[in-house]
PDB file of C-alpha atoms in Angstrom:
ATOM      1  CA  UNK A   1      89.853  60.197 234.047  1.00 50.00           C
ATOM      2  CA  UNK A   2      89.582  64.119 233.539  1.00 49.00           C
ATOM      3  CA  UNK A   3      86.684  65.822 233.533  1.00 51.00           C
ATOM      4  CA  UNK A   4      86.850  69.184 231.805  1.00 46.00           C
ATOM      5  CA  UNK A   5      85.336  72.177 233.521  1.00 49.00           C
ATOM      6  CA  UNK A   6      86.544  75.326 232.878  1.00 49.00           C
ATOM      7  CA  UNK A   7      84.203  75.272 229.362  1.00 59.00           C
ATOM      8  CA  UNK A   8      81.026  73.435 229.418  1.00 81.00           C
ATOM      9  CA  UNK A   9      80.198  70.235 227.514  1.00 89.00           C
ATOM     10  CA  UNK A  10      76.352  70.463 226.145  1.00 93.00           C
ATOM     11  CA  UNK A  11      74.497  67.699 224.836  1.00 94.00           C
ATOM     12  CA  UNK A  12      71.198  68.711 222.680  1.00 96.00           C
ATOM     13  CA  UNK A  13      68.625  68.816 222.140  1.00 97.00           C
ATOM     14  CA  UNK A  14      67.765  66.366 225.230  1.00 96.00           C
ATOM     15  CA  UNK A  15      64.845  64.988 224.543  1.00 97.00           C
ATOM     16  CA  UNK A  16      66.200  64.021 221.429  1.00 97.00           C
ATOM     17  CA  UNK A  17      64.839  62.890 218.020  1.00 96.00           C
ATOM     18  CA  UNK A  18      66.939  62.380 215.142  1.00 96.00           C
ATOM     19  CA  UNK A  19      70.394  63.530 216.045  1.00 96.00           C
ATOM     20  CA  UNK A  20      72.096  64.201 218.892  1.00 96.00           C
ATOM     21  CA  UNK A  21      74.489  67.350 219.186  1.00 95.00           C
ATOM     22  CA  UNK A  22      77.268  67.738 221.424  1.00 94.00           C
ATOM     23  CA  UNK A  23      79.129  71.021 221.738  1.00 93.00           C
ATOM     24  CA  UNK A  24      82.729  70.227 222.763  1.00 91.00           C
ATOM     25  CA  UNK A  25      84.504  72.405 225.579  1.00 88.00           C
ATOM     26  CA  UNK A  26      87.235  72.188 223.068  1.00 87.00           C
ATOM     27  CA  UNK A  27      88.143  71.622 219.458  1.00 83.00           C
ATOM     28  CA  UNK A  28      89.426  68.132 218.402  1.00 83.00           C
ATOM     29  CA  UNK A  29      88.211  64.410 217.596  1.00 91.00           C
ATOM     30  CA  UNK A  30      85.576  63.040 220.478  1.00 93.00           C
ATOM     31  CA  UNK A  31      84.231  59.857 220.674  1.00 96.00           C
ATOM     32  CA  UNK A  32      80.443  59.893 220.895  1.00 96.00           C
ATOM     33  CA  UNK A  33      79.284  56.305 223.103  1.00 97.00           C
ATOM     34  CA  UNK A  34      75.805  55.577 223.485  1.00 97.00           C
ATOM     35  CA  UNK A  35      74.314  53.039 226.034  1.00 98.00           C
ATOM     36  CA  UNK A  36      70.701  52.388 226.946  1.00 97.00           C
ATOM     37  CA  UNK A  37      69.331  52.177 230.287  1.00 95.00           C
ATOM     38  CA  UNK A  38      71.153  48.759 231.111  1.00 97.00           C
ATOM     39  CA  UNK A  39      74.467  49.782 229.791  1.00 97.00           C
ATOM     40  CA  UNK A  40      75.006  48.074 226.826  1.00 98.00           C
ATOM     41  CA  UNK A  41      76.242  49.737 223.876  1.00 98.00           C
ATOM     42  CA  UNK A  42      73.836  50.944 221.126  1.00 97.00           C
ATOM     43  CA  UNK A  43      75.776  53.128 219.234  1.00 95.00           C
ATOM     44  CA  UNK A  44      79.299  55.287 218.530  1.00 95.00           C
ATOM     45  CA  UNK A  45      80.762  58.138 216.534  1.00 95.00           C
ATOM     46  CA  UNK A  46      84.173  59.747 215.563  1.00 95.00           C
ATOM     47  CA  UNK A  47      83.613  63.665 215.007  1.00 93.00           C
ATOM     48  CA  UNK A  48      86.056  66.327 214.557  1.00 89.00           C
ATOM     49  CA  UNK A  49      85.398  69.905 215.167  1.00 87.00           C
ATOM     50  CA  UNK A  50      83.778  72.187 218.098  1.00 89.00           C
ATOM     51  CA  UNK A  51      79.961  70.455 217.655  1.00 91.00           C
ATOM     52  CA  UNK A  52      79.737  66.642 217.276  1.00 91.00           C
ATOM     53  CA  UNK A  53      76.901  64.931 215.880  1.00 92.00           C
ATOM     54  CA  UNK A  54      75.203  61.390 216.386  1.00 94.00           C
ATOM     55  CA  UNK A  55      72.268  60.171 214.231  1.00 95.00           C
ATOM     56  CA  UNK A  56      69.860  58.261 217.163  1.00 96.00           C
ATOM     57  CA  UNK A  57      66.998  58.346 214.295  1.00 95.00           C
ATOM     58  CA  UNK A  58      66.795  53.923 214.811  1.00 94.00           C
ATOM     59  CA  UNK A  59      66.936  53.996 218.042  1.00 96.00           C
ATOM     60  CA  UNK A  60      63.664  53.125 220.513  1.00 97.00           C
ATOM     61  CA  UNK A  61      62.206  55.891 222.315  1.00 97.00           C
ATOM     62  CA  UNK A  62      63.712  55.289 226.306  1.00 97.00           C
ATOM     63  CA  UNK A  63      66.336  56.806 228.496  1.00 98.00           C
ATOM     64  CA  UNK A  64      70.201  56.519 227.425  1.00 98.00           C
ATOM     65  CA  UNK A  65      73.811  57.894 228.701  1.00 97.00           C
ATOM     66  CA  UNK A  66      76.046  59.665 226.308  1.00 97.00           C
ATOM     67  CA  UNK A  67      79.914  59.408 227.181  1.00 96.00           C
ATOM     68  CA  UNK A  68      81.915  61.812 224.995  1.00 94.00           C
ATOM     69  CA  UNK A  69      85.567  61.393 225.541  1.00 94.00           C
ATOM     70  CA  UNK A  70      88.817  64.065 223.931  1.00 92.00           C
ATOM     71  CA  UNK A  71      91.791  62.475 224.797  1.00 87.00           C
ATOM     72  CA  UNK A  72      91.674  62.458 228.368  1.00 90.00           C
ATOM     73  CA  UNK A  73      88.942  64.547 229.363  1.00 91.00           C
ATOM     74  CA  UNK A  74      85.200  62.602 229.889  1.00 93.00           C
ATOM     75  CA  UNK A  75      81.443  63.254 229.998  1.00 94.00           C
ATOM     76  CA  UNK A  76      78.657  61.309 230.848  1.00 96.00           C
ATOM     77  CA  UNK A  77      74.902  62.898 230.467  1.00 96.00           C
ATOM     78  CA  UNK A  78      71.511  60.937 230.748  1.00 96.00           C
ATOM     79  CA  UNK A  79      69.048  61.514 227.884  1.00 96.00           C
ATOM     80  CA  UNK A  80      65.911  60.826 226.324  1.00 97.00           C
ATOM     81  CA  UNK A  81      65.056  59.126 222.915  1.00 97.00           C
ATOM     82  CA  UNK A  82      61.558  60.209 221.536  1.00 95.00           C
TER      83      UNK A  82
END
């Protein structure tokens, strides 16, 4: 696993509400995972572009880790679901 750091990843706004934006620290097609607070699953995206987006709108309110993956390169953040 790579993780990218010469531009940086953001993942807003954190608390979030109704969708979750990720600014990519480079153009191309990321994969958006979501997991709760045990790890299991709860959602996932495809997005092109330099922002991807992630509609969280049905999830419960709680904590959560987003894992956004280009190609090679990986982040994980903790957030939280209003």
């Amino acid at each position: 696993v790579v993780k990218a750091h010469a531009a940086p990843w953001k993942v807003f706004p954190n608390p979030v509400g109704e969708k979750l934006m990720v600014k990519l620290p480079i153009s191309g097609t990321a994969r958006l995972d979501l997991y709760d607070a045990a790890g299991r699953p709860v959602g996932s995206a495809l997005c092109s572009g330099a922002i991807a987006e992630m509609d969280v709108q049905h999830l419960a309110a709680g904590l959560y880790v987003i894992e956004v993956s280009i190609g090679t390169m990986r982040h994980r953040e903790r957030l939280v679901k209003q």
